[in-house]
mmCIF file of C-alpha atoms in Angstrom:
data_model
loop_
_atom_site.group_PDB
_atom_site.id
_atom_site.type_symbol
_atom_site.label_atom_id
_atom_site.label_comp_id
_atom_site.label_asym_id
_atom_site.label_seq_id
_atom_site.Cartn_x
_atom_site.Cartn_y
_atom_site.Cartn_z
ATOM 1 C CA MET A 536 0.000 0.000 0.000
ATOM 2 C CA THR A 537 1.379 3.392 -1.011
ATOM 3 C CA TYR A 538 0.261 6.643 0.572
ATOM 4 C CA ASP A 539 -1.246 8.991 -2.008
ATOM 5 C CA SER A 540 -3.861 11.747 -2.302
ATOM 6 C CA LYS A 541 -6.737 9.246 -2.269
ATOM 7 C CA ILE A 542 -5.722 8.071 1.191
ATOM 8 C CA ALA A 543 -4.963 11.654 2.272
ATOM 9 C CA LEU A 544 -8.500 12.761 1.330
ATOM 10 C CA LEU A 545 -10.530 9.670 2.249
ATOM 11 C CA GLY A 546 -8.543 7.654 4.784
ATOM 12 C CA SER A 547 -10.373 7.099 8.108
ATOM 13 C CA THR A 548 -13.570 8.781 6.929
ATOM 14 C CA ILE A 549 -16.184 6.030 7.487
ATOM 15 C CA ASP A 550 -17.793 5.664 10.886
ATOM 16 C CA TYR A 551 -19.370 2.235 10.506
ATOM 17 C CA ALA A 552 -22.953 2.158 11.822
ATOM 18 C CA GLY A 553 -24.003 -1.390 10.988
ATOM 19 C CA THR A 554 -26.456 -1.724 13.885
ATOM 20 C CA PHE A 555 -28.560 1.157 12.538
ATOM 21 C CA PRO A 556 -31.197 0.958 9.752
ATOM 22 C CA PRO A 557 -31.385 -0.018 7.024
ATOM 23 C CA ALA A 558 -28.709 -2.638 7.794
ATOM 24 C CA ALA A 559 -29.926 -3.044 11.417
ATOM 25 C CA LEU A 560 -27.506 -5.857 12.228
ATOM 26 C CA SER A 561 -27.182 -7.265 15.721
ATOM 27 C CA LEU A 562 -24.204 -6.011 17.720
ATOM 28 C CA GLU A 563 -22.457 -9.360 17.228
ATOM 29 C CA LYS A 564 -22.988 -9.400 13.461
ATOM 30 C CA ALA A 565 -21.983 -5.760 13.020
ATOM 31 C CA VAL A 566 -18.724 -6.195 14.955
ATOM 32 C CA PHE A 567 -17.998 -9.422 13.058
ATOM 33 C CA ARG A 568 -18.646 -7.634 9.748
ATOM 34 C CA ALA A 569 -16.305 -4.792 10.699
ATOM 35 C CA ALA A 570 -13.577 -7.172 11.897
ATOM 36 C CA ARG A 571 -13.676 -9.179 8.673
ATOM 37 C CA TRP A 572 -13.837 -6.080 6.477
ATOM 38 C CA ARG A 573 -10.776 -4.570 8.169
ATOM 39 C CA LYS A 574 -8.883 -7.637 6.915
ATOM 40 C CA GLU A 575 -10.541 -8.143 3.521
ATOM 41 C CA GLY A 576 -11.836 -4.737 2.358
ATOM 42 C CA LYS A 577 -10.539 -3.311 -0.884
ATOM 43 C CA HIS A 578 -9.786 -0.022 0.918
ATOM 44 C CA PRO A 579 -9.502 -1.047 4.602
ATOM 45 C CA TRP A 580 -8.086 2.390 5.414
ATOM 46 C CA LEU A 581 -11.544 3.935 4.787
ATOM 47 C CA MET A 582 -12.844 2.914 8.218
ATOM 48 C CA SER A 583 -12.329 5.301 11.115
ATOM 49 C CA LYS A 584 -14.565 4.252 13.985
ATOM 50 C CA MET A 585 -17.599 2.142 14.755
ATOM 51 C CA VAL A 586 -20.727 4.056 15.811
ATOM 52 C CA LEU A 587 -22.741 2.507 18.636
ATOM 53 C CA PRO A 588 -25.303 3.684 21.186
ATOM 54 C CA VAL A 589 -23.870 4.103 24.684
ATOM 55 C CA ALA A 590 -25.853 1.043 25.819
ATOM 56 C CA ASP A 591 -24.095 -1.146 23.235
ATOM 57 C CA ILE A 592 -20.659 0.287 23.974
ATOM 58 C CA LYS A 593 -21.097 -0.872 27.573
ATOM 59 C CA LYS A 594 -21.442 -4.471 26.295
ATOM 60 C CA LEU A 595 -18.019 -4.481 24.660
ATOM 61 C CA SER A 596 -15.011 -6.317 26.030
ATOM 62 C CA ALA A 597 -11.809 -7.868 24.721
ATOM 63 C CA SER A 598 -13.361 -11.337 24.785
ATOM 64 C CA PHE A 599 -16.424 -10.103 22.890
ATOM 65 C CA LEU A 600 -14.263 -8.564 20.155
ATOM 66 C CA TYR A 601 -12.034 -11.621 19.833
ATOM 67 C CA ASP A 602 -15.126 -13.844 19.592
ATOM 68 C CA GLN A 603 -16.248 -11.725 16.615
ATOM 69 C CA SER A 604 -12.937 -12.239 14.721
ATOM 70 C CA ALA A 605 -10.948 -9.280 16.059
ATOM 71 C CA ASP A 606 -7.186 -9.792 15.711
ATOM 72 C CA GLY A 607 -5.911 -7.622 18.558
ATOM 73 C CA ALA A 608 -5.628 -4.377 16.566
ATOM 74 C CA PRO A 609 -7.073 -1.337 18.426
ATOM 75 C CA TRP A 610 -10.732 -0.381 17.961
ATOM 76 C CA LEU A 611 -12.088 3.149 17.985
ATOM 77 C CA PHE A 612 -15.722 3.988 18.710
ATOM 78 C CA ALA A 613 -18.112 6.917 18.355
ATOM 79 C CA ALA A 614 -20.862 6.983 20.979
ATOM 80 C CA LEU A 615 -24.425 7.924 20.084
ATOM 81 C CA GLY A 616 -25.880 9.641 23.117
ATOM 82 C CA THR A 617 -29.067 8.823 24.968
ATOM 83 C CA PRO A 618 -31.933 10.847 23.407
ATOM 84 C CA CYS A 619 -33.239 13.836 25.345
ATOM 85 C CA GLN A 620 -35.826 16.256 23.970
ATOM 86 C CA SER A 621 -36.390 18.209 27.170
ATOM 87 C CA GLU A 622 -36.487 21.990 26.830
ATOM 88 C CA LEU A 623 -34.759 22.291 30.217
ATOM 89 C CA PRO A 624 -30.968 22.721 30.042
ATOM 90 C CA HIS A 625 -30.377 20.820 33.293
ATOM 91 C CA GLU A 626 -32.263 17.765 31.983
ATOM 92 C CA PHE A 627 -30.172 17.760 28.827
ATOM 93 C CA TYR A 628 -27.043 18.170 30.935
ATOM 94 C CA LYS A 629 -27.987 15.257 33.216
ATOM 95 C CA THR A 630 -28.556 12.960 30.254
ATOM 96 C CA VAL A 631 -25.192 13.752 28.678
ATOM 97 C CA GLU A 632 -23.435 13.646 32.066
ATOM 98 C CA TRP A 633 -24.687 10.099 32.628
ATOM 99 C CA ASP A 634 -23.484 9.034 29.188
ATOM 100 C CA LEU A 635 -20.040 10.560 29.677
ATOM 101 C CA ARG A 636 -19.571 8.899 33.063
ATOM 102 C CA GLU A 637 -20.464 5.517 31.578
ATOM 103 C CA LEU A 638 -18.029 6.065 28.721
ATOM 104 C CA ARG A 639 -15.272 7.035 31.132
ATOM 105 C CA ARG A 640 -15.798 3.778 33.020
ATOM 106 C CA CYS A 641 -15.524 1.872 29.751
ATOM 107 C CA ARG A 642 -12.281 3.607 28.799
ATOM 108 C CA GLU A 643 -10.775 2.901 32.205
ATOM 109 C CA LYS A 644 -11.714 -0.782 31.889
ATOM 110 C CA TRP A 645 -10.348 -1.096 28.350
ATOM 111 C CA PHE A 646 -7.127 0.900 28.640
ATOM 112 C CA TYR A 647 -4.824 -2.033 29.448
ATOM 113 C CA SER A 648 -7.046 -4.616 27.810
ATOM 114 C CA SER A 649 -5.731 -7.412 25.575
ATOM 115 C CA CYS A 650 -7.621 -5.649 22.770
ATOM 116 C CA ARG A 651 -7.297 -1.892 23.127
ATOM 117 C CA GLN A 652 -10.553 0.036 22.716
ATOM 118 C CA ASP A 653 -11.342 3.724 22.978
ATOM 119 C CA VAL A 654 -14.332 6.033 22.559
ATOM 120 C CA ILE A 655 -13.062 9.227 20.956
ATOM 121 C CA SER A 656 -16.265 11.029 19.945
ATOM 122 C CA TYR A 657 -19.793 11.558 21.222
ATOM 123 C CA GLU A 658 -22.906 12.569 19.267
ATOM 124 C CA THR A 659 -26.158 13.945 20.590
ATOM 125 C CA LYS A 660 -29.193 15.672 19.110
ATOM 126 C CA LEU A 661 -30.186 19.139 20.203
ATOM 127 C CA PRO A 662 -33.856 19.324 21.264
ATOM 128 C CA SER A 663 -36.104 20.419 18.398
ATOM 129 C CA ALA A 664 -37.763 23.096 20.497
ATOM 130 C CA ILE A 665 -34.413 24.721 21.268
ATOM 131 C CA LEU A 666 -33.456 24.876 17.598
ATOM 132 C CA ALA A 667 -36.910 26.217 16.758
ATOM 133 C CA SER A 668 -36.483 29.021 19.312
ATOM 134 C CA GLN A 669 -34.148 30.763 16.811
ATOM 135 C CA SER A 670 -31.981 31.947 19.686
ATOM 136 C CA HIS A 671 -28.259 31.285 19.799
ATOM 137 C CA THR A 672 -28.218 32.159 23.513
ATOM 138 C CA LYS A 673 -30.655 29.332 24.288
ATOM 139 C CA ILE A 674 -28.484 26.935 22.302
ATOM 140 C CA TYR A 675 -25.438 28.224 24.200
ATOM 141 C CA ASP A 676 -27.210 27.542 27.499
ATOM 142 C CA PHE A 677 -27.601 23.903 26.409
ATOM 143 C CA VAL A 678 -24.176 23.220 24.943
ATOM 144 C CA SER A 679 -21.926 25.252 27.258
ATOM 145 C CA PRO A 680 -22.262 23.230 30.493
ATOM 146 C CA VAL A 681 -22.158 19.968 28.541
ATOM 147 C CA LEU A 682 -18.936 20.869 26.737
ATOM 148 C CA GLU A 683 -17.274 22.283 29.834
ATOM 149 C CA ARG A 684 -18.150 19.187 31.836
ATOM 150 C CA ALA A 685 -16.978 16.897 29.042
ATOM 151 C CA GLY A 686 -13.623 18.636 28.926
ATOM 152 C CA HIS A 687 -13.050 18.146 32.654
ATOM 153 C CA LEU A 688 -14.710 14.759 33.088
ATOM 154 C CA THR A 689 -12.874 13.020 30.263
ATOM 155 C CA SER A 690 -9.511 14.805 30.709
ATOM 156 C CA ASN A 691 -9.657 15.704 27.025
ATOM 157 C CA GLU A 692 -9.616 12.021 25.995
ATOM 158 C CA LEU A 693 -12.956 12.548 24.241
ATOM 159 C CA ARG A 694 -11.787 14.548 21.269
ATOM 160 C CA ASP A 695 -15.060 15.461 19.548
ATOM 161 C CA ILE A 696 -18.628 16.204 20.613
ATOM 162 C CA PHE A 697 -21.184 16.687 17.841
ATOM 163 C CA PHE A 698 -24.598 18.311 18.136
ATOM 164 C CA GLU A 699 -27.051 17.245 15.429
ATOM 165 C CA VAL A 700 -28.962 19.947 13.568
ATOM 166 C CA SER A 701 -31.781 19.245 11.093
ATOM 167 C CA PHE A 702 -32.037 20.571 7.534
ATOM 168 C CA GLU A 703 -35.810 20.786 7.893
ATOM 169 C CA GLY A 704 -37.822 23.820 8.987
ATOM 170 C CA GLU A 705 -35.819 26.999 9.653
ATOM 171 C CA TRP A 706 -32.632 25.099 8.871
ATOM 172 C CA LYS A 707 -30.391 28.045 7.995
ATOM 173 C CA THR A 708 -31.129 29.887 11.205
ATOM 174 C CA SER A 709 -30.639 26.680 13.199
ATOM 175 C CA ILE A 710 -27.219 26.077 11.656
ATOM 176 C CA GLU A 711 -26.131 29.702 12.064
ATOM 177 C CA ASN A 712 -27.267 29.866 15.700
ATOM 178 C CA THR A 713 -25.662 26.536 16.581
ATOM 179 C CA ALA A 714 -22.378 27.559 14.955
ATOM 180 C CA ARG A 715 -22.478 30.919 16.751
ATOM 181 C CA ALA A 716 -23.143 29.230 20.108
ATOM 182 C CA LEU A 717 -20.250 26.804 19.628
ATOM 183 C CA VAL A 718 -17.873 29.589 18.588
ATOM 184 C CA ASP A 719 -18.893 31.598 21.663
ATOM 185 C CA TRP A 720 -18.127 28.561 23.806
ATOM 186 C CA LEU A 721 -14.707 28.176 22.172
ATOM 187 C CA ASP A 722 -13.951 31.835 22.893
ATOM 188 C CA ASP A 723 -14.956 31.372 26.545
ATOM 189 C CA ASN A 724 -13.035 28.102 27.047
ATOM 190 C CA GLU A 725 -9.680 28.429 25.341
ATOM 191 C CA ASP A 726 -8.069 26.362 28.122
ATOM 192 C CA LEU A 727 -10.003 23.213 27.139
ATOM 193 C CA ASP A 728 -8.470 21.194 24.311
ATOM 194 C CA MET A 729 -11.770 20.372 22.634
ATOM 195 C CA ILE A 730 -13.349 21.614 19.410
ATOM 196 C CA PRO A 731 -17.092 20.871 19.119
ATOM 197 C CA GLY A 732 -18.863 20.078 15.876
ATOM 198 C CA ILE A 733 -22.196 19.893 14.099
ATOM 199 C CA LYS A 734 -23.738 16.710 12.714
ATOM 200 C CA PHE A 735 -25.911 16.704 9.589
ATOM 201 C CA ARG A 736 -28.048 14.072 7.859
ATOM 202 C CA THR A 737 -27.188 13.850 4.168
ATOM 203 C CA GLY A 738 -29.692 11.121 3.275
ATOM 204 C CA GLY A 739 -32.713 9.251 4.563
ATOM 205 C CA ALA A 740 -36.282 10.533 4.558
ATOM 206 C CA PHE A 741 -35.141 14.115 3.916
ATOM 207 C CA ILE A 742 -32.240 14.695 1.532
ATOM 208 C CA PRO A 743 -30.798 18.230 1.700
ATOM 209 C CA SER A 744 -30.214 20.301 -1.407
ATOM 210 C CA GLU A 745 -26.745 21.273 -2.604
ATOM 211 C CA ALA A 746 -27.403 24.783 -1.273
ATOM 212 C CA GLN A 747 -28.248 23.462 2.195
ATOM 213 C CA LEU A 748 -25.232 21.178 2.415
ATOM 214 C CA ALA A 749 -23.005 23.941 1.037
ATOM 215 C CA GLU A 750 -24.229 26.276 3.785
ATOM 216 C CA ALA A 751 -23.418 23.628 6.398
ATOM 217 C CA ILE A 752 -19.911 23.183 4.993
ATOM 218 C CA SER A 753 -19.407 26.962 4.851
ATOM 219 C CA GLN A 754 -20.479 27.482 8.456
ATOM 220 C CA VAL A 755 -18.275 24.699 9.795
ATOM 221 C CA THR A 756 -15.139 25.565 7.846
ATOM 222 C CA ARG A 757 -15.530 29.320 8.313
ATOM 223 C CA HIS A 758 -15.777 28.991 12.088
ATOM 224 C CA GLY A 759 -13.193 26.243 12.594
ATOM 225 C CA LEU A 760 -15.694 23.680 13.886
ATOM 226 C CA ARG A 761 -15.846 19.911 13.322
ATOM 227 C CA PHE A 762 -18.145 18.292 10.744
ATOM 228 C CA LYS A 763 -20.028 14.986 10.851
ATOM 229 C CA ALA A 764 -22.368 13.553 8.195
ATOM 230 C CA THR A 765 -24.643 10.554 8.419
ATOM 231 C CA GLN A 766 -26.980 8.608 6.104
ATOM 232 C CA GLY A 767 -26.620 8.341 2.354
ATOM 233 C CA LEU A 768 -23.117 8.770 0.904
ATOM 234 C CA HIS A 769 -22.809 5.168 -0.302
ATOM 235 C CA HIS A 770 -21.661 6.359 -3.735
ATOM 236 C CA ALA A 771 -18.161 7.667 -4.327
ATOM 237 C CA VAL A 772 -19.433 10.337 -6.741
ATOM 238 C CA THR A 773 -22.790 12.131 -6.717
ATOM 239 C CA HIS A 774 -25.606 10.365 -8.588
ATOM 240 C CA GLY A 775 -28.821 12.341 -8.916
ATOM 241 C CA LYS A 776 -29.918 13.417 -5.430
ATOM 242 C CA ASP A 777 -27.492 11.031 -3.717
ATOM 243 C CA PHE A 778 -24.331 12.861 -2.706
ATOM 244 C CA GLY A 779 -20.961 11.210 -3.239
ATOM 245 C CA PHE A 780 -18.498 10.970 -0.390
ATOM 246 C CA VAL A 781 -15.632 12.053 -2.668
ATOM 247 C CA ASN A 782 -17.671 15.189 -3.472
ATOM 248 C CA LEU A 783 -18.280 15.849 0.218
ATOM 249 C CA PHE A 784 -14.686 15.506 1.373
ATOM 250 C CA ALA A 785 -13.347 17.382 -1.636
ATOM 251 C CA SER A 786 -15.765 20.235 -0.847
ATOM 252 C CA LEU A 787 -14.816 20.276 2.823
ATOM 253 C CA CYS A 788 -11.073 20.271 2.230
ATOM 254 C CA LEU A 789 -11.160 22.784 -0.609
ATOM 255 C CA ALA A 790 -13.416 25.122 1.381
ATOM 256 C CA GLN A 791 -11.136 24.801 4.408
ATOM 257 C CA GLY A 792 -7.946 25.198 2.392
ATOM 258 C CA TYR A 793 -8.932 27.992 0.005
ATOM 259 C CA GLY A 794 -11.259 29.932 2.282
ATOM 260 C CA ALA A 795 -14.630 31.532 1.560
ATOM 261 C CA ASP A 796 -13.273 34.172 -0.829
ATOM 262 C CA GLN A 797 -11.835 31.650 -3.285
ATOM 263 C CA PHE A 798 -14.060 28.635 -2.569
ATOM 264 C CA GLY A 799 -17.387 29.964 -1.441
ATOM 265 C CA SER A 800 -20.943 28.679 -1.654
ATOM 266 C CA ASP A 801 -21.089 28.593 -5.470
ATOM 267 C CA GLN A 802 -17.905 26.545 -5.725
ATOM 268 C CA ILE A 803 -18.973 24.204 -2.913
ATOM 269 C CA GLN A 804 -22.328 23.570 -4.597
ATOM 270 C CA ALA A 805 -20.658 22.888 -7.940
ATOM 271 C CA CYS A 806 -18.295 20.415 -6.309
ATOM 272 C CA LEU A 807 -21.148 18.684 -4.477
ATOM 273 C CA LYS A 808 -23.089 18.366 -7.768
ATOM 274 C CA GLU A 809 -20.134 17.044 -9.773
ATOM 275 C CA SER A 810 -21.177 13.711 -11.336
ATOM 276 C CA GLU A 811 -18.168 13.063 -13.593
ATOM 277 C CA SER A 812 -15.521 11.068 -11.775
ATOM 278 C CA ARG A 813 -12.912 12.060 -14.367
ATOM 279 C CA ASN A 814 -13.049 15.627 -13.030
ATOM 280 C CA PHE A 815 -11.630 14.371 -9.725
ATOM 281 C CA GLN A 816 -7.968 13.429 -10.082
ATOM 282 C CA PHE A 817 -6.037 11.562 -7.424
ATOM 283 C CA LYS A 818 -2.307 11.912 -7.983
ATOM 284 C CA LYS A 819 0.445 10.640 -5.757
ATOM 285 C CA GLU A 820 1.275 14.007 -4.195
ATOM 286 C CA SER A 821 -1.868 16.055 -4.869
ATOM 287 C CA PHE A 822 -5.637 16.017 -5.423
ATOM 288 C CA HIS A 823 -7.361 17.996 -8.181
ATOM 289 C CA TRP A 824 -10.940 19.018 -8.929
ATOM 290 C CA ARG A 825 -11.284 21.107 -12.070
ATOM 291 C CA ASP A 826 -9.131 24.247 -11.538
ATOM 292 C CA PHE A 827 -8.586 23.625 -7.809
ATOM 293 C CA SER A 828 -5.903 21.465 -6.247
ATOM 294 C CA MET A 829 -4.367 20.609 -2.878
ATOM 295 C CA THR A 830 -1.162 18.837 -1.931
ATOM 296 C CA ASN A 831 -1.345 15.906 0.456
ATOM 297 C CA GLU A 832 0.065 18.106 3.210
ATOM 298 C CA GLU A 833 -2.614 20.736 2.584
ATOM 299 C CA ILE A 834 -5.328 18.066 2.685
ATOM 300 C CA GLU A 835 -4.027 16.755 6.008
ATOM 301 C CA ALA A 836 -3.987 20.302 7.407
ATOM 302 C CA ALA A 837 -7.589 20.894 6.274
ATOM 303 C CA ARG A 838 -8.700 17.625 7.840
ATOM 304 C CA ARG A 839 -7.110 18.572 11.148
ATOM 305 C CA SER A 840 -9.452 21.568 11.136
ATOM 306 C CA HIS A 841 -12.791 20.078 10.051
ATOM 307 C CA GLY A 842 -12.165 16.546 11.398
ATOM 308 C CA ALA A 843 -14.941 15.167 9.199
ATOM 309 C CA THR A 844 -16.220 11.596 8.988
ATOM 310 C CA PHE A 845 -19.469 10.113 7.692
ATOM 311 C CA GLY A 846 -21.652 7.478 9.283
ATOM 312 C CA SER A 847 -22.557 4.546 7.031
ATOM 313 C CA CYS A 848 -24.489 1.368 7.779
ATOM 314 C CA SER A 849 -22.521 -0.304 4.958
ATOM 315 C CA LEU A 850 -18.815 -0.836 4.418
ATOM 316 C CA ASP A 851 -19.078 -2.809 1.182
ATOM 317 C CA GLU A 852 -21.021 -0.243 -0.862
ATOM 318 C CA PRO A 853 -18.663 2.720 -0.481
ATOM 319 C CA ASP A 854 -15.665 0.383 -0.720
ATOM 320 C CA GLU A 855 -16.796 -1.194 -3.993
ATOM 321 C CA ASP A 856 -18.043 2.039 -5.541
ATOM 322 C CA LEU A 857 -14.757 3.785 -4.823
ATOM 323 C CA LEU A 858 -12.939 0.989 -6.683
ATOM 324 C CA LYS A 859 -15.374 1.231 -9.600
ATOM 325 C CA GLU A 860 -15.067 5.008 -9.998
ATOM 326 C CA PHE A 861 -11.359 5.284 -9.182
ATOM 327 C CA PRO A 862 -9.644 1.966 -9.953
#
């Protein structure tokens, strides 16, 4: 295996979510599938973490992983938080606090395990009523104590916390207010080594438009936040309304690297809509899309800023489609 721009752009981008619909595998089958794919996949470097609810993460152990064909290599996990739709900040805080304490216990148990495991990110959904309030201060009241507590409780071992925002309803205001609240928190907590992020659904019952996804990318990259996508993205390159994951990560990195003046909303939308794989060129030392290009080092720098991954209930589909489009 030789490191090149394809690995620079796409390596460690899939958060495997095999227990979630439509795959909906049992925990045992999903872990077995991931363990086998890490050995047999055409692009095994695509996988970053495995996404599991906190309740399932608590079931994991070295013996469980070995029984599902693990080979002793470390496993990374993203935790999906316990749902809470309360409009009261302290209820939201209590729910996340409980999750984080359980995850800390898991990390302590696994640290010197015969099969190293670690939870490095946490995802939760902001209550719909809070997003609908169209107030960034109300969002700040929800996220600030959670982020501050996470930074102290996990000793910065939990690198990313994502807050999900919907593309439905007053989506633009919701994204802007959430981004503003997270930036305000970053300004108030420079001593904590944690950068929060926003999670978006790019498929499923409601598929966002190019303009909506471009706005999400712009907000995240402009403000130096993290980005997480979930659903859809099984194709390497955009087909009809189904976004391609090459399009997404090219858009993110180019927007981060070039900045809004040179790679703004129009350019992001055009990149997201690109359906011709030949217009994406993976060279050994650089990646190119039409008139834009980035070296491998520039891609790595952009990824350190946006930290993006995408949740997928399938490993085979993106793996095989990437080979088909970019053999």
